[in-house]
Coordinates of C-alpha atoms and ligand atoms in Angstrom, one line a residue:
M78 CA 117.2 -62.4 -4.4
T79 CA 116.5 -66.7 -4.8
A80 CA 113.4 -68.3 -4.4
N81 CA 114.9 -69.6 -0.8
Q82 CA 116.1 -66.5 0.1
V83 CA 113.0 -64.5 0.1
L84 CA 111.4 -67.6 1.9
I85 CA 113.7 -67.6 4.7
E86 CA 113.3 -64.3 5.2
K87 CA 109.0 -64.6 5.1
L88 CA 110.7 -67.5 7.4
T89 CA 112.7 -65.4 9.8
F90 CA 110.2 -62.4 10.1
R91 CA 107.4 -65.2 10.9
M92 CA 108.5 -66.5 13.4
L93 CA 110.1 -63.4 16.0
L94 CA 106.2 -62.2 14.9
R95 CA 104.9 -65.2 16.2
I96 CA 107.4 -64.9 19.4
V97 CA 106.2 -61.0 20.2
L98 CA 102.2 -61.8 19.8
G99 CA 103.0 -65.3 21.6
F100 CA 104.6 -63.2 24.8
L101 CA 101.4 -60.7 24.8
C102 CA 98.8 -63.4 24.4
G103 CA 101.1 -65.2 26.7
V104 CA 100.6 -62.7 29.7
R105 CA 96.9 -61.8 28.6
A106 CA 96.6 -65.7 29.3
L107 CA 97.9 -66.1 32.9
A108 CA 95.6 -63.2 34.0
T109 CA 93.0 -65.4 32.3
E110 CA 93.9 -68.5 33.7
N111 CA 93.9 -66.9 37.8
N112 CA 90.9 -65.3 37.0
T113 CA 89.4 -68.2 37.4
A114 CA 91.5 -70.0 39.4
Q115 CA 89.9 -67.9 41.7
Q116 CA 86.7 -69.1 43.4
R117 CA 85.3 -67.2 46.7
P118 CA 86.5 -64.0 45.7
P119 CA 86.9 -61.8 49.6
P120 CA 84.2 -59.6 50.5
L121 CA 84.4 -55.9 50.0
L122 CA 84.5 -53.2 52.6
L123 CA 83.8 -49.6 51.2
V124 CA 84.4 -46.7 53.3
S125 CA 84.2 -42.6 52.9
F126 CA 85.5 -40.5 54.6
D127 CA 83.4 -37.0 53.2
G128 CA 84.5 -34.6 51.5
F129 CA 88.7 -35.5 51.8
R130 CA 90.4 -33.3 49.0
A131 CA 93.0 -35.3 47.1
D132 CA 95.7 -33.0 48.5
Y133 CA 95.3 -33.6 52.1
L134 CA 97.0 -36.3 51.5
R135 CA 100.1 -34.1 50.7
R136 CA 99.3 -31.3 53.1
F137 CA 98.8 -33.2 56.2
D138 CA 100.2 -36.2 58.4
M139 CA 98.7 -39.0 57.8
P140 CA 100.1 -42.1 58.9
N141 CA 97.7 -45.0 59.3
L142 CA 96.4 -43.8 56.1
N143 CA 100.6 -43.6 54.7
H144 CA 100.8 -46.9 56.2
L145 CA 97.7 -48.8 54.5
Y146 CA 98.1 -47.6 50.9
S147 CA 101.9 -47.8 51.1
Q148 CA 100.9 -51.7 51.2
G149 CA 98.4 -52.1 48.9
V150 CA 97.6 -48.9 45.6
L151 CA 97.1 -45.4 46.1
V152 CA 95.5 -43.3 43.1
E153 CA 96.3 -40.2 43.6
Q154 CA 93.4 -37.4 43.1
L155 CA 90.0 -39.4 41.5
T156 CA 87.8 -36.7 38.9
N157 CA 84.8 -37.3 40.6
V158 CA 80.9 -36.2 39.1
F159 CA 79.6 -33.2 39.0
V160 CA 77.7 -31.5 40.9
T161 CA 80.8 -32.2 43.5
K162 CA 78.0 -32.7 45.9
T163 CA 77.8 -35.0 48.8
F164 CA 74.5 -37.3 47.2
P165 CA 74.9 -37.1 43.7
N166 CA 78.9 -38.7 44.3
H167 CA 77.7 -41.4 46.7
Y168 CA 75.0 -42.8 44.8
S169 CA 77.6 -42.4 41.6
L170 CA 80.2 -44.4 43.3
V171 CA 77.9 -47.7 44.7
T172 CA 76.5 -47.3 40.8
G173 CA 79.3 -46.4 38.3
L174 CA 77.2 -43.7 36.6
F175 CA 76.6 -40.0 36.1
A176 CA 74.2 -37.4 37.9
E177 CA 72.1 -37.5 35.1
S178 CA 71.9 -41.5 34.5
H179 CA 71.6 -41.9 38.1
G180 CA 68.9 -39.3 39.0
I181 CA 70.8 -38.1 41.9
L182 CA 71.2 -34.9 40.9
A183 CA 72.2 -32.4 44.1
S184 CA 71.3 -31.9 47.5
N185 CA 67.5 -30.1 46.5
M186 CA 66.2 -31.9 44.0
Y187 CA 63.0 -30.4 42.1
D188 CA 60.9 -33.7 40.1
P189 CA 58.3 -32.0 38.0
I190 CA 57.1 -34.9 36.7
S191 CA 55.8 -35.9 40.6
K192 CA 55.7 -32.6 41.1
K193 CA 58.4 -33.9 44.7
H194 CA 60.8 -32.1 46.8
F195 CA 63.7 -33.9 48.2
R196 CA 65.7 -32.7 50.8
T197 CA 69.2 -34.4 51.7
S198 CA 66.8 -34.2 55.3
N199 CA 64.1 -36.0 53.9
D200 CA 65.3 -37.7 50.9
T201 CA 63.9 -41.5 51.8
D202 CA 61.0 -41.7 49.2
P203 CA 61.4 -44.5 46.4
M204 CA 61.0 -42.6 42.9
W205 CA 64.5 -40.7 44.3
W206 CA 66.3 -42.9 43.7
S207 CA 64.9 -45.5 41.5
Q208 CA 66.6 -44.6 38.5
A209 CA 69.8 -46.3 39.4
E210 CA 70.5 -49.5 41.6
P211 CA 73.9 -49.7 44.1
L212 CA 75.9 -52.4 44.1
W213 CA 74.6 -53.1 48.0
L214 CA 71.4 -54.2 45.6
T215 CA 72.8 -56.3 42.0
A216 CA 75.2 -57.8 44.4
L217 CA 72.2 -60.1 46.5
D218 CA 71.5 -61.2 43.3
S219 CA 74.7 -63.3 42.9
G220 CA 73.9 -65.2 46.6
Y221 CA 75.2 -62.4 48.8
K222 CA 74.4 -60.9 51.9
T223 CA 75.6 -57.2 51.9
A224 CA 75.8 -54.3 54.2
A225 CA 74.9 -50.1 53.8
V226 CA 76.3 -48.7 56.9
M227 CA 74.8 -44.0 56.6
W228 CA 75.7 -44.3 53.3
P229 CA 73.8 -41.7 51.2
G230 CA 70.1 -44.1 49.6
S231 CA 71.3 -46.6 52.6
D232 CA 68.3 -47.0 54.6
V233 CA 65.7 -46.4 50.9
T234 CA 63.9 -49.0 49.9
I235 CA 65.1 -49.1 46.5
R236 CA 62.7 -51.2 44.0
N237 CA 61.1 -52.9 46.2
R238 CA 64.8 -54.0 48.2
T239 CA 67.4 -52.6 50.8
A240 CA 70.4 -53.9 51.4
T241 CA 70.5 -57.2 53.9
H242 CA 72.3 -55.1 57.3
F243 CA 71.3 -51.2 57.1
F244 CA 70.8 -48.1 59.7
P245 CA 68.7 -45.3 59.7
Y246 CA 71.4 -42.4 59.3
D247 CA 72.3 -41.1 62.9
S248 CA 75.4 -38.9 62.8
K249 CA 75.1 -39.2 66.8
V250 CA 76.6 -42.9 65.9
T251 CA 79.8 -42.8 66.2
F252 CA 82.8 -44.7 64.1
E253 CA 83.5 -47.4 65.9
Q254 CA 80.0 -48.3 66.3
R255 CA 79.3 -48.4 62.8
L256 CA 82.6 -50.0 62.1
K257 CA 81.5 -52.8 64.9
N258 CA 79.2 -54.0 63.3
V259 CA 80.6 -53.9 59.8
T260 CA 82.9 -56.6 61.0
E261 CA 80.2 -58.4 62.8
W262 CA 78.5 -58.3 59.8
I263 CA 81.6 -59.7 57.6
L264 CA 82.5 -62.3 59.9
G265 CA 78.7 -64.0 59.7
N266 CA 78.0 -66.5 62.6
K267 CA 76.8 -70.6 62.5
K268 CA 72.6 -68.8 61.0
E269 CA 73.8 -66.2 58.4
P270 CA 76.5 -66.5 56.6
G271 CA 78.7 -63.3 55.6
V272 CA 78.4 -59.7 53.8
M273 CA 80.3 -60.1 50.5
F274 CA 80.2 -56.8 50.5
A275 CA 79.8 -53.4 52.6
A276 CA 79.5 -49.7 52.4
L277 CA 80.6 -47.9 56.1
Y278 CA 79.8 -43.7 55.6
W279 CA 81.1 -41.4 58.3
E280 CA 80.6 -37.7 57.8
E281 CA 84.1 -36.0 58.5
P282 CA 86.4 -33.9 57.0
D283 CA 83.4 -32.5 54.9
G284 CA 81.9 -30.9 58.4
S285 CA 84.8 -29.3 59.3
G286 CA 85.8 -28.3 55.8
H287 CA 82.4 -26.8 55.9
R288 CA 83.3 -25.1 59.1
F289 CA 86.9 -23.8 58.6
G290 CA 87.6 -23.6 54.8
P291 CA 90.0 -26.4 53.9
D292 CA 92.6 -23.5 54.2
N293 CA 92.5 -23.2 58.1
T294 CA 95.6 -25.8 58.2
T295 CA 94.6 -26.2 62.5
A296 CA 91.3 -26.9 62.1
M297 CA 92.1 -29.7 59.2
Q298 CA 94.9 -30.9 60.7
K299 CA 92.9 -31.4 64.5
A300 CA 90.0 -33.1 61.3
L301 CA 92.3 -35.3 59.4
K302 CA 94.1 -36.9 62.5
E303 CA 90.4 -37.7 63.9
V304 CA 90.0 -39.5 60.6
D305 CA 93.9 -41.0 60.1
D306 CA 93.1 -42.2 64.4
N307 CA 89.5 -43.9 62.2
I308 CA 91.7 -45.3 59.9
G309 CA 93.7 -47.2 62.1
L310 CA 90.7 -48.2 64.4
L311 CA 89.9 -49.8 60.9
M312 CA 92.9 -51.2 60.3
S313 CA 93.1 -52.4 64.4
E314 CA 89.4 -53.8 64.0
L315 CA 90.5 -56.0 60.8
K316 CA 93.0 -56.9 62.7
R317 CA 91.3 -57.9 65.8
T318 CA 88.6 -59.5 64.5
G319 CA 91.3 -62.0 61.7
L320 CA 89.9 -60.1 58.5
L321 CA 93.0 -58.5 57.9
G322 CA 94.2 -59.5 54.7
H323 CA 91.5 -61.7 53.7
V324 CA 89.0 -58.5 52.9
N325 CA 89.6 -56.1 50.1
V326 CA 89.2 -52.7 51.5
L327 CA 89.0 -48.9 49.6
I328 CA 89.4 -45.7 51.5
T329 CA 87.6 -43.2 49.6
S330 CA 85.5 -39.6 49.2
D331 CA 83.2 -38.8 47.1
H332 CA 84.2 -34.9 46.5
G333 CA 87.4 -31.6 47.8
M334 CA 86.1 -28.5 49.1
A335 CA 87.5 -25.2 48.7
Q336 CA 88.1 -22.4 50.2
C337 CA 84.4 -19.8 50.2
S338 CA 84.9 -15.8 51.7
E339 CA 83.1 -12.7 52.3
E340 CA 84.4 -11.2 49.6
R341 CA 84.0 -14.3 46.7
L342 CA 80.1 -13.4 47.2
I343 CA 77.7 -13.4 45.0
R344 CA 74.0 -11.7 44.8
L345 CA 71.5 -13.5 42.7
N346 CA 69.3 -10.0 43.7
D347 CA 71.0 -7.4 42.6
C348 CA 70.5 -8.9 38.8
L349 CA 67.2 -10.5 39.0
H350 CA 63.5 -9.8 41.7
P351 CA 63.4 -13.7 43.1
D352 CA 59.7 -13.5 41.8
N353 CA 61.0 -14.4 38.2
Y354 CA 62.0 -17.5 38.9
T355 CA 61.3 -20.6 41.6
L356 CA 64.3 -21.4 42.9
V357 CA 65.4 -24.6 43.2
D358 CA 69.4 -24.6 44.6
L359 CA 71.2 -22.3 45.4
T360 CA 75.3 -22.7 45.9
P361 CA 76.9 -22.9 43.8
V362 CA 75.2 -25.1 41.6
A363 CA 72.1 -22.5 41.4
A364 CA 68.9 -24.2 39.8
L365 CA 66.0 -22.7 39.0
I366 CA 63.3 -22.6 36.8
P367 CA 61.0 -18.9 34.9
Q368 CA 58.1 -18.2 36.2
K369 CA 58.6 -15.3 33.2
D370 CA 59.7 -15.4 29.5
A371 CA 62.5 -18.1 29.7
D372 CA 65.0 -15.8 26.9
V373 CA 64.4 -12.8 29.0
I374 CA 65.4 -14.5 32.5
F375 CA 68.5 -15.9 30.9
G376 CA 69.7 -13.1 29.1
I377 CA 70.2 -11.2 32.6
L378 CA 71.6 -14.3 34.6
S379 CA 74.2 -14.8 32.2
K380 CA 75.3 -11.5 32.0
C381 CA 75.1 -11.0 36.4
H382 CA 78.4 -12.1 37.3
K383 CA 81.9 -12.6 35.3
H384 CA 82.7 -15.2 38.1
M385 CA 79.3 -17.9 37.2
T386 CA 77.8 -18.9 34.2
A387 CA 74.5 -19.3 33.4
Y388 CA 72.9 -22.2 31.0
V389 CA 69.9 -23.2 29.7
K390 CA 69.8 -27.1 29.9
N391 CA 69.9 -28.4 26.9
A392 CA 73.5 -26.3 26.6
I393 CA 75.2 -27.7 29.3
P394 CA 78.1 -29.3 28.3
D395 CA 78.5 -32.6 27.8
R396 CA 82.0 -33.5 29.9
L397 CA 79.7 -32.0 32.7
H398 CA 77.2 -35.0 31.7
Y399 CA 74.6 -33.0 33.5
R400 CA 71.6 -33.1 31.4
N401 CA 69.5 -35.8 30.3
N402 CA 67.4 -35.8 32.7
E403 CA 63.9 -34.7 33.8
R404 CA 65.2 -33.5 37.1
V405 CA 67.6 -31.1 35.8
Q406 CA 65.4 -27.5 35.6
P407 CA 65.3 -24.9 32.4
I408 CA 68.3 -22.7 33.6
I409 CA 71.3 -23.9 36.0
L410 CA 74.1 -21.5 37.6
V411 CA 77.3 -22.9 38.1
A412 CA 80.1 -20.4 40.5
D413 CA 83.4 -20.3 40.0
E414 CA 85.5 -22.3 42.3
G415 CA 85.4 -20.3 46.0
W416 CA 82.4 -18.3 45.1
T417 CA 79.1 -18.7 46.5
I418 CA 75.7 -17.3 45.3
I419 CA 73.1 -16.0 47.6
Q420 CA 70.3 -14.3 47.0
Q421 CA 70.7 -11.3 49.4
G422 CA 72.7 -9.4 51.6
N423 CA 76.8 -9.9 52.9
K424 CA 76.1 -13.3 54.8
L425 CA 79.1 -16.2 53.8
P426 CA 76.9 -19.3 54.9
R427 CA 80.3 -21.5 54.7
L428 CA 83.8 -20.9 54.8
G429 CA 83.7 -24.1 52.8
D430 CA 82.5 -25.5 49.7
H431 CA 82.7 -28.6 47.5
G432 CA 80.1 -28.9 44.0
Y433 CA 81.5 -26.7 41.5
D434 CA 83.0 -28.0 38.3
N435 CA 84.2 -31.3 38.9
S436 CA 87.3 -30.1 36.7
L437 CA 88.4 -28.7 39.9
P438 CA 91.7 -30.2 41.6
S439 CA 89.8 -28.9 44.8
M440 CA 86.7 -30.7 44.0
H441 CA 88.8 -34.4 43.9
P442 CA 88.9 -37.0 45.9
F443 CA 91.4 -39.4 46.1
L444 CA 91.0 -43.2 46.0
A445 CA 93.4 -45.8 48.5
A446 CA 93.4 -49.6 48.9
T447 CA 95.1 -53.2 50.1
G448 CA 93.7 -56.5 50.4
P449 CA 94.7 -59.3 48.5
S450 CA 93.4 -58.9 45.7
F451 CA 95.6 -55.6 45.0
R452 CA 99.2 -54.5 44.3
Q453 CA 101.2 -53.1 46.6
G454 CA 103.2 -50.4 46.9
Y455 CA 101.6 -49.1 43.5
R456 CA 100.2 -45.7 43.0
T457 CA 99.0 -44.0 39.8
S458 CA 98.0 -40.6 39.3
S459 CA 94.2 -40.1 38.0
L460 CA 91.1 -42.6 37.4
Q461 CA 87.4 -41.8 36.9
S462 CA 85.0 -41.7 40.0
V463 CA 82.7 -44.2 37.3
D464 CA 85.7 -46.7 37.1
I465 CA 85.7 -47.3 41.0
Y466 CA 81.9 -49.5 40.6
P467 CA 82.9 -52.1 37.6
L468 CA 86.4 -52.3 39.6
M469 CA 84.2 -53.8 42.8
C470 CA 82.3 -55.8 40.5
H471 CA 85.3 -57.6 39.3
L472 CA 86.3 -57.8 42.7
L473 CA 83.0 -59.2 43.7
S474 CA 82.3 -61.4 40.3
V475 CA 79.4 -59.8 40.2
P476 CA 77.5 -59.0 36.5
P477 CA 77.9 -55.1 36.5
R478 CA 75.0 -53.0 35.6
P479 CA 75.1 -51.1 32.9
N480 CA 77.1 -48.4 33.5
N481 CA 79.4 -45.5 33.1
G482 CA 83.1 -46.5 34.2
T483 CA 85.4 -48.6 32.7
L484 CA 88.3 -51.5 34.3
Y485 CA 90.4 -50.6 31.9
Q486 CA 92.6 -48.0 33.7
A487 CA 91.2 -49.4 37.0
R488 CA 92.3 -53.0 36.6
C489 CA 95.7 -51.5 36.5
L490 CA 95.4 -51.5 40.7
L491 CA 95.0 -55.7 40.6
A492 CA 97.7 -57.6 41.6
D493 CA 96.3 -60.8 39.1
E494 CA 95.8 -58.1 36.1
T495 CA 97.3 -57.5 33.0
C496 CA 97.8 -53.3 33.2
W497 CA 98.6 -52.1 29.7
D498 CA 99.9 -49.0 29.7
V499 CA 99.5 -47.6 26.4
P500 CA 102.1 -45.5 25.9
L501 CA 104.8 -48.5 26.7
V502 CA 102.6 -50.8 25.0
V503 CA 103.2 -48.6 21.8
G504 CA 106.7 -47.9 22.3
L505 CA 107.0 -51.4 22.5
V506 CA 105.1 -53.0 19.3
V507 CA 106.7 -49.7 17.2
G508 CA 109.8 -50.7 18.5
V509 CA 109.5 -54.3 17.4
L510 CA 108.7 -53.0 13.9
L511 CA 111.9 -51.0 13.8
V512 CA 113.6 -54.3 14.8
L513 CA 112.3 -56.2 12.3
S514 CA 112.5 -53.8 10.2
T515 CA 116.2 -54.0 10.4
L516 CA 116.6 -57.6 10.4
T517 CA 114.5 -57.1 7.0
V518 CA 117.8 -55.4 5.4
L519 CA 120.2 -56.6 6.8
I520 CA 118.5 -59.8 5.3
R521 CA 118.4 -58.6 2.2
L522 CA 121.9 -56.8 1.8
L523 CA 123.2 -59.7 3.0
S524 CA 121.9 -62.2 0.8
Y525 CA 122.7 -59.0 -1.8
R526 CA 126.2 -59.5 -0.9
R527 CA 126.1 -63.5 -1.7
S528 CA 124.1 -63.2 -4.9
S529 CA 126.9 -60.5 -6.1
G530 CA 130.6 -63.0 -5.9
P531 CA 129.5 -65.9 -8.3
R532 CA 126.9 -63.5 -10.8
A533 CA 129.8 -63.1 -13.7
F534 CA 129.3 -66.8 -13.8
Q535 CA 125.4 -67.3 -13.2
R536 CA 124.8 -64.5 -16.2
L537 CA 127.4 -66.6 -18.2
Q538 CA 125.6 -69.9 -17.2
I539 CA 121.7 -68.3 -17.7
D540 CA 122.5 -65.6 -20.5
D541 CA 119.1 -67.5 -22.7
D542 CA 116.9 -66.0 -18.8
D543 CA 118.0 -62.5 -19.7
D544 CA 116.9 -62.2 -22.7
D545 CA 115.3 -58.6 -21.4
D546 CA 118.4 -57.0 -19.7
P547 CA 118.4 -54.4 -21.2
L548 CA 122.1 -54.2 -20.7
L549 CA 122.7 -57.6 -23.2
E550 CA 121.0 -56.0 -26.6
Ligands
ZN16 ZN1 79.4 -31.4 52.9

């Protein structure tokens, strides 16, 4: 091959590579340009319907919710955080942290440093919440007003601050009343600008799930009809106030629900006398402080029931992110899906429960979103619930606090973001490399064929240069 042919081949390869890279960078640059062009972001409303198990979406007719995500996005399942309880997961949604990092580890806790006890009915001591900072506080630092309505932790003074507007928890306040306050706060008035971030909490379908069990189709149909009516109310209220299409709305939940049964009870007293331990939390994840020989107590509990797994604190699996906090007790017991841990007797406390391993689909909630920043009619199978926090910070242009989430996957939900489908990109790169290789081979072949014609003539011309050719020796 002549020097010219080699040069042409190199130039062709570089040109094609530049075209591919140019295409990739161009799309990215376009996305960045779109982002910076946006001045003040739309307000963000985060709504949680407690205990909304992901598969309710398939099992029950929910026309209003269906309409909402058909014009926006749907994440069919969220992988939430362990333990799959209300308080830990609601705090994860607004901090992007696993329970071990934000410190709200369960519905009942004991802090060995302060020697204090936490109950969901007695939760307003700031020390429990101050290991993290929820978005309704972080957004204040960006000059925004915020609101949090009955969201766990919203009526607590965390790190000496609260949201601009909040309510103490009161289950008697209807969804409509909570909603009306939120829309008024978002709208603002002459004296005060509207809030940029609002979090709104509603207790259903969790209450019905506990009372009737998720397998009770009739009862759950009724509960979900009410939830769907509330979503309808939300959309008509946004329309009435002129906010529809100008607000980003996230609808999500904290956890799912599993069916429990009197046939699936685990009695701790059958294995160990209660004098041996102090019980901090009971089911489906029990937290115990051994009062006697810890190794002996753990040995007994680990063999207690085939549907219950015992862990000493430092052996809790990494994937649960439930070890590195002083509020995790020395021994935890995790019941299998649908099993209930009790101390004694035959009474099943609830027909439905949650708190189980967060890898179980029955524990997963969902995410639906709509608004000017979201794609329309986009659907994806899963997302980590800790990824919602960086997504919300991005939507509000609020610098996020350190967190366990990432925007990488969540950006696929956004209208003006480039979303790289990794297998597609790998396929594209492999395809381009194959085309380049094929072109290189073709160019070589063509060069060879072109040069093989006049070769005899050339050889006659350049005999002197071929001294080292063995054929000529
Ligand atoms: Zn619950």
